[in-house]
Amino acid sequence: MAYMSQKGYDELVAKLQHMESVDRPAASAAIAEARDKGDLSENAEYDAAKEWQSKLETEIAMLKKTIMEAKIIDTTHMDTSTVQILSTVELRNVKNNMKMKYTIVSATEADLKAGKISVETPIAKGLLGKKVGEIAEVKVPAGMVNLEILSISFD
């Protein structure tokens, strides 16, 4: 089961619709075009189109499963006293005073450029259940990092 925001759910549904209505017909057309070029045993274009279609169908099936199992969380009734999934957390690295802000999301919604980290990452795991003012000791590939929680909100 994947916990996610309504926005994240809507984005997945839109992606699925695009894949089914645009990408799938394009893959079929590419196969048909390659098939028309003759001998399939030596047709790399045909093989590539079939491989694309196979990957596309696998991704569509996985997306459908994720959507079917999704549990949408309404953040309007959630408590901001502790860090939990869909919390937006402002942090301060105790060692270098660097501030950062992350929203903890499901793996399917993760986007580091947008400040959204997966609940499965070491940082998110270290933050879950913590309160404002507490210091989370997080083991990252570079070693241990101490992160002070400055604020918790739901954006």
PDB file of C-alpha atoms in Angstrom:
ATOM      1  CA  MET A   1       0.000   0.000   0.000  1.00  0.00           C
ATOM      2  CA  ALA A   2       1.304   3.430  -0.915  1.00  0.00           C
ATOM      3  CA  TYR A   3       0.278   6.413   1.191  1.00  0.00           C
ATOM      4  CA  MET A   4       0.140   9.565  -0.882  1.00  0.00           C
ATOM      5  CA  SER A   5      -1.348  12.996  -1.242  1.00  0.00           C
ATOM      6  CA  GLN A   6      -4.324  13.705  -3.476  1.00  0.00           C
ATOM      7  CA  LYS A   7      -2.009  15.669  -5.768  1.00  0.00           C
ATOM      8  CA  GLY A   8       0.402  12.742  -6.075  1.00  0.00           C
ATOM      9  CA  TYR A   9      -2.495  10.385  -6.800  1.00  0.00           C
ATOM     10  CA  ASP A  10      -3.890  12.721  -9.470  1.00  0.00           C
ATOM     11  CA  GLU A  11      -0.451  12.956 -11.106  1.00  0.00           C
ATOM     12  CA  LEU A  12      -0.179   9.149 -11.274  1.00  0.00           C
ATOM     13  CA  VAL A  13      -3.651   8.860 -12.813  1.00  0.00           C
ATOM     14  CA  ALA A  14      -2.758  11.516 -15.417  1.00  0.00           C
ATOM     15  CA  LYS A  15       0.505   9.708 -16.224  1.00  0.00           C
ATOM     16  CA  LEU A  16      -1.384   6.427 -16.660  1.00  0.00           C
ATOM     17  CA  GLN A  17      -3.949   8.062 -18.947  1.00  0.00           C
ATOM     18  CA  HIS A  18      -1.155   9.563 -21.065  1.00  0.00           C
ATOM     19  CA  MET A  19       0.625   6.233 -21.320  1.00  0.00           C
ATOM     20  CA  GLU A  20      -2.556   4.432 -22.359  1.00  0.00           C
ATOM     21  CA  SER A  21      -3.871   7.055 -24.776  1.00  0.00           C
ATOM     22  CA  VAL A  22      -0.622   8.397 -26.309  1.00  0.00           C
ATOM     23  CA  ASP A  23       2.358   6.128 -25.646  1.00  0.00           C
ATOM     24  CA  ARG A  24       0.609   2.783 -26.226  1.00  0.00           C
ATOM     25  CA  PRO A  25      -0.748   3.760 -29.687  1.00  0.00           C
ATOM     26  CA  ALA A  26       2.667   5.223 -30.578  1.00  0.00           C
ATOM     27  CA  ALA A  27       4.364   1.942 -29.671  1.00  0.00           C
ATOM     28  CA  SER A  28       1.864  -0.024 -31.775  1.00  0.00           C
ATOM     29  CA  ALA A  29       2.399   2.352 -34.703  1.00  0.00           C
ATOM     30  CA  ALA A  30       6.194   1.986 -34.402  1.00  0.00           C
ATOM     31  CA  ILE A  31       5.840  -1.817 -34.518  1.00  0.00           C
ATOM     32  CA  ALA A  32       3.557  -1.655 -37.541  1.00  0.00           C
ATOM     33  CA  GLU A  33       5.933   0.726 -39.333  1.00  0.00           C
ATOM     34  CA  ALA A  34       8.933  -1.496 -38.614  1.00  0.00           C
ATOM     35  CA  ARG A  35       7.001  -4.609 -39.690  1.00  0.00           C
ATOM     36  CA  ASP A  36       6.282  -2.984 -43.057  1.00  0.00           C
ATOM     37  CA  LYS A  37      10.015  -2.682 -43.716  1.00  0.00           C
ATOM     38  CA  GLY A  38      10.423  -6.379 -44.426  1.00  0.00           C
ATOM     39  CA  ASP A  39      12.335  -9.306 -42.902  1.00  0.00           C
ATOM     40  CA  LEU A  40      11.671  -9.293 -39.137  1.00  0.00           C
ATOM     41  CA  SER A  41      14.597 -11.605 -38.326  1.00  0.00           C
ATOM     42  CA  GLU A  42      17.117  -8.856 -39.144  1.00  0.00           C
ATOM     43  CA  ASN A  43      15.019  -5.809 -38.312  1.00  0.00           C
ATOM     44  CA  ALA A  44      16.577  -3.981 -35.341  1.00  0.00           C
ATOM     45  CA  GLU A  45      13.906  -1.267 -35.551  1.00  0.00           C
ATOM     46  CA  TYR A  46      11.196  -3.899 -35.068  1.00  0.00           C
ATOM     47  CA  ASP A  47      13.042  -5.435 -32.098  1.00  0.00           C
ATOM     48  CA  ALA A  48      13.471  -2.007 -30.491  1.00  0.00           C
ATOM     49  CA  ALA A  49       9.786  -1.158 -30.966  1.00  0.00           C
ATOM     50  CA  LYS A  50       8.721  -4.492 -29.446  1.00  0.00           C
ATOM     51  CA  GLU A  51      11.060  -3.941 -26.491  1.00  0.00           C
ATOM     52  CA  TRP A  52       9.644  -0.424 -25.973  1.00  0.00           C
ATOM     53  CA  GLN A  53       6.115  -1.806 -26.044  1.00  0.00           C
ATOM     54  CA  SER A  54       7.027  -4.507 -23.527  1.00  0.00           C
ATOM     55  CA  LYS A  55       8.569  -1.990 -21.113  1.00  0.00           C
ATOM     56  CA  LEU A  56       5.590   0.316 -21.561  1.00  0.00           C
ATOM     57  CA  GLU A  57       3.093  -2.451 -20.765  1.00  0.00           C
ATOM     58  CA  THR A  58       5.078  -3.423 -17.669  1.00  0.00           C
ATOM     59  CA  GLU A  59       5.127   0.178 -16.469  1.00  0.00           C
ATOM     60  CA  ILE A  60       1.385   0.549 -17.135  1.00  0.00           C
ATOM     61  CA  ALA A  61       0.672  -2.600 -15.103  1.00  0.00           C
ATOM     62  CA  MET A  62       2.828  -1.372 -12.211  1.00  0.00           C
ATOM     63  CA  LEU A  63       1.176   2.050 -12.290  1.00  0.00           C
ATOM     64  CA  LYS A  64      -2.298   0.494 -12.254  1.00  0.00           C
ATOM     65  CA  LYS A  65      -1.315  -1.620  -9.238  1.00  0.00           C
ATOM     66  CA  THR A  66       0.061   1.423  -7.384  1.00  0.00           C
ATOM     67  CA  ILE A  67      -3.103   3.414  -8.116  1.00  0.00           C
ATOM     68  CA  MET A  68      -5.318   0.543  -7.055  1.00  0.00           C
ATOM     69  CA  GLU A  69      -3.456   0.113  -3.750  1.00  0.00           C
ATOM     70  CA  ALA A  70      -3.049   3.842  -3.041  1.00  0.00           C
ATOM     71  CA  LYS A  71      -4.305   5.275   0.198  1.00  0.00           C
ATOM     72  CA  ILE A  72      -4.879   9.009  -0.042  1.00  0.00           C
ATOM     73  CA  ILE A  73      -4.111  10.904   3.147  1.00  0.00           C
ATOM     74  CA  ASP A  74      -6.092  14.002   4.087  1.00  0.00           C
ATOM     75  CA  THR A  75      -3.535  16.240   5.786  1.00  0.00           C
ATOM     76  CA  THR A  76      -6.136  18.739   7.064  1.00  0.00           C
ATOM     77  CA  HIS A  77      -6.821  16.539  10.105  1.00  0.00           C
ATOM     78  CA  MET A  78      -3.250  15.484  10.811  1.00  0.00           C
ATOM     79  CA  ASP A  79      -1.264  16.415  13.892  1.00  0.00           C
ATOM     80  CA  THR A  80       1.825  18.575  13.321  1.00  0.00           C
ATOM     81  CA  SER A  81       3.416  17.753  16.671  1.00  0.00           C
ATOM     82  CA  THR A  82       5.446  14.869  15.196  1.00  0.00           C
ATOM     83  CA  VAL A  83       6.993  14.120  11.824  1.00  0.00           C
ATOM     84  CA  GLN A  84       4.968  11.683   9.714  1.00  0.00           C
ATOM     85  CA  ILE A  85       4.346  10.913   6.063  1.00  0.00           C
ATOM     86  CA  LEU A  86       3.375  14.060   4.095  1.00  0.00           C
ATOM     87  CA  SER A  87       4.945  16.288   6.763  1.00  0.00           C
ATOM     88  CA  THR A  88       7.009  19.196   5.509  1.00  0.00           C
ATOM     89  CA  VAL A  89       9.977  19.449   7.838  1.00  0.00           C
ATOM     90  CA  GLU A  90      12.402  22.330   8.147  1.00  0.00           C
ATOM     91  CA  LEU A  91      15.767  21.089   9.403  1.00  0.00           C
ATOM     92  CA  ARG A  92      19.140  22.409  10.464  1.00  0.00           C
ATOM     93  CA  ASN A  93      22.323  20.404  10.153  1.00  0.00           C
ATOM     94  CA  VAL A  94      23.835  20.767  13.629  1.00  0.00           C
ATOM     95  CA  LYS A  95      27.412  20.470  12.340  1.00  0.00           C
ATOM     96  CA  ASN A  96      27.403  23.129   9.609  1.00  0.00           C
ATOM     97  CA  ASN A  97      24.184  25.109  10.396  1.00  0.00           C
ATOM     98  CA  MET A  98      22.877  24.443   6.879  1.00  0.00           C
ATOM     99  CA  LYS A  99      19.083  24.623   6.707  1.00  0.00           C
ATOM    100  CA  MET A 100      16.942  22.446   4.466  1.00  0.00           C
ATOM    101  CA  LYS A 101      13.286  21.703   3.960  1.00  0.00           C
ATOM    102  CA  TYR A 102      11.835  18.353   2.889  1.00  0.00           C
ATOM    103  CA  THR A 103       8.388  16.889   2.470  1.00  0.00           C
ATOM    104  CA  ILE A 104       8.237  13.194   3.307  1.00  0.00           C
ATOM    105  CA  VAL A 105       6.262  11.368   0.626  1.00  0.00           C
ATOM    106  CA  SER A 106       5.700   7.866  -0.718  1.00  0.00           C
ATOM    107  CA  ALA A 107       8.372   6.392  -2.974  1.00  0.00           C
ATOM    108  CA  THR A 108       6.193   7.032  -6.043  1.00  0.00           C
ATOM    109  CA  GLU A 109       5.996  10.776  -5.299  1.00  0.00           C
ATOM    110  CA  ALA A 110       9.666  11.316  -4.406  1.00  0.00           C
ATOM    111  CA  ASP A 111      11.376  14.158  -6.276  1.00  0.00           C
ATOM    112  CA  LEU A 112      14.515  15.504  -4.641  1.00  0.00           C
ATOM    113  CA  LYS A 113      14.610  18.593  -6.884  1.00  0.00           C
ATOM    114  CA  ALA A 114      11.168  19.527  -5.546  1.00  0.00           C
ATOM    115  CA  GLY A 115      12.222  18.808  -1.951  1.00  0.00           C
ATOM    116  CA  LYS A 116      10.178  15.604  -1.724  1.00  0.00           C
ATOM    117  CA  ILE A 117      12.014  12.653  -0.180  1.00  0.00           C
ATOM    118  CA  SER A 118      10.785   9.090   0.011  1.00  0.00           C
ATOM    119  CA  VAL A 119       9.612   7.796   3.363  1.00  0.00           C
ATOM    120  CA  GLU A 120      12.007   4.906   2.685  1.00  0.00           C
ATOM    121  CA  THR A 121      15.184   7.069   2.732  1.00  0.00           C
ATOM    122  CA  PRO A 122      17.492   7.052   5.762  1.00  0.00           C
ATOM    123  CA  ILE A 123      16.782  10.750   6.427  1.00  0.00           C
ATOM    124  CA  ALA A 124      13.003  10.279   6.408  1.00  0.00           C
ATOM    125  CA  LYS A 125      13.236   7.166   8.576  1.00  0.00           C
ATOM    126  CA  GLY A 126      15.359   9.095  11.062  1.00  0.00           C
ATOM    127  CA  LEU A 127      12.870  11.970  11.195  1.00  0.00           C
ATOM    128  CA  LEU A 128       9.640   9.991  11.592  1.00  0.00           C
ATOM    129  CA  GLY A 129       8.109  10.395  15.045  1.00  0.00           C
ATOM    130  CA  LYS A 130      10.408  13.269  16.066  1.00  0.00           C
ATOM    131  CA  LYS A 131       9.150  16.610  17.416  1.00  0.00           C
ATOM    132  CA  VAL A 132      10.182  20.233  16.929  1.00  0.00           C
ATOM    133  CA  GLY A 133      13.425  20.901  18.800  1.00  0.00           C
ATOM    134  CA  GLU A 134      14.540  17.268  18.784  1.00  0.00           C
ATOM    135  CA  ILE A 135      17.691  16.162  17.043  1.00  0.00           C
ATOM    136  CA  ALA A 136      17.507  13.216  14.687  1.00  0.00           C
ATOM    137  CA  GLU A 137      20.708  11.229  14.384  1.00  0.00           C
ATOM    138  CA  VAL A 138      20.664   9.891  10.836  1.00  0.00           C
ATOM    139  CA  LYS A 139      23.075   7.428   9.282  1.00  0.00           C
ATOM    140  CA  VAL A 140      23.779   8.424   5.679  1.00  0.00           C
ATOM    141  CA  PRO A 141      26.393   7.051   3.258  1.00  0.00           C
ATOM    142  CA  ALA A 142      28.828   9.805   4.330  1.00  0.00           C
ATOM    143  CA  GLY A 143      28.444   8.909   8.033  1.00  0.00           C
ATOM    144  CA  MET A 144      26.238  10.205  10.833  1.00  0.00           C
ATOM    145  CA  VAL A 145      24.358  13.496  10.495  1.00  0.00           C
ATOM    146  CA  ASN A 146      22.565  15.299  13.316  1.00  0.00           C
ATOM    147  CA  LEU A 147      19.498  17.174  12.108  1.00  0.00           C
ATOM    148  CA  GLU A 148      17.563  19.529  14.368  1.00  0.00           C
ATOM    149  CA  ILE A 149      13.864  19.784  13.587  1.00  0.00           C
ATOM    150  CA  LEU A 150      12.921  23.465  13.336  1.00  0.00           C
ATOM    151  CA  SER A 151       9.300  23.156  12.173  1.00  0.00           C
ATOM    152  CA  ILE A 152       6.701  20.639  11.055  1.00  0.00           C
ATOM    153  CA  SER A 153       3.808  21.516   8.764  1.00  0.00           C
ATOM    154  CA  PHE A 154       1.555  20.155   6.054  1.00  0.00           C
ATOM    155  CA  ASP A 155       1.737  22.207   2.839  1.00  0.00           C
TER     156      ASP A 155
END
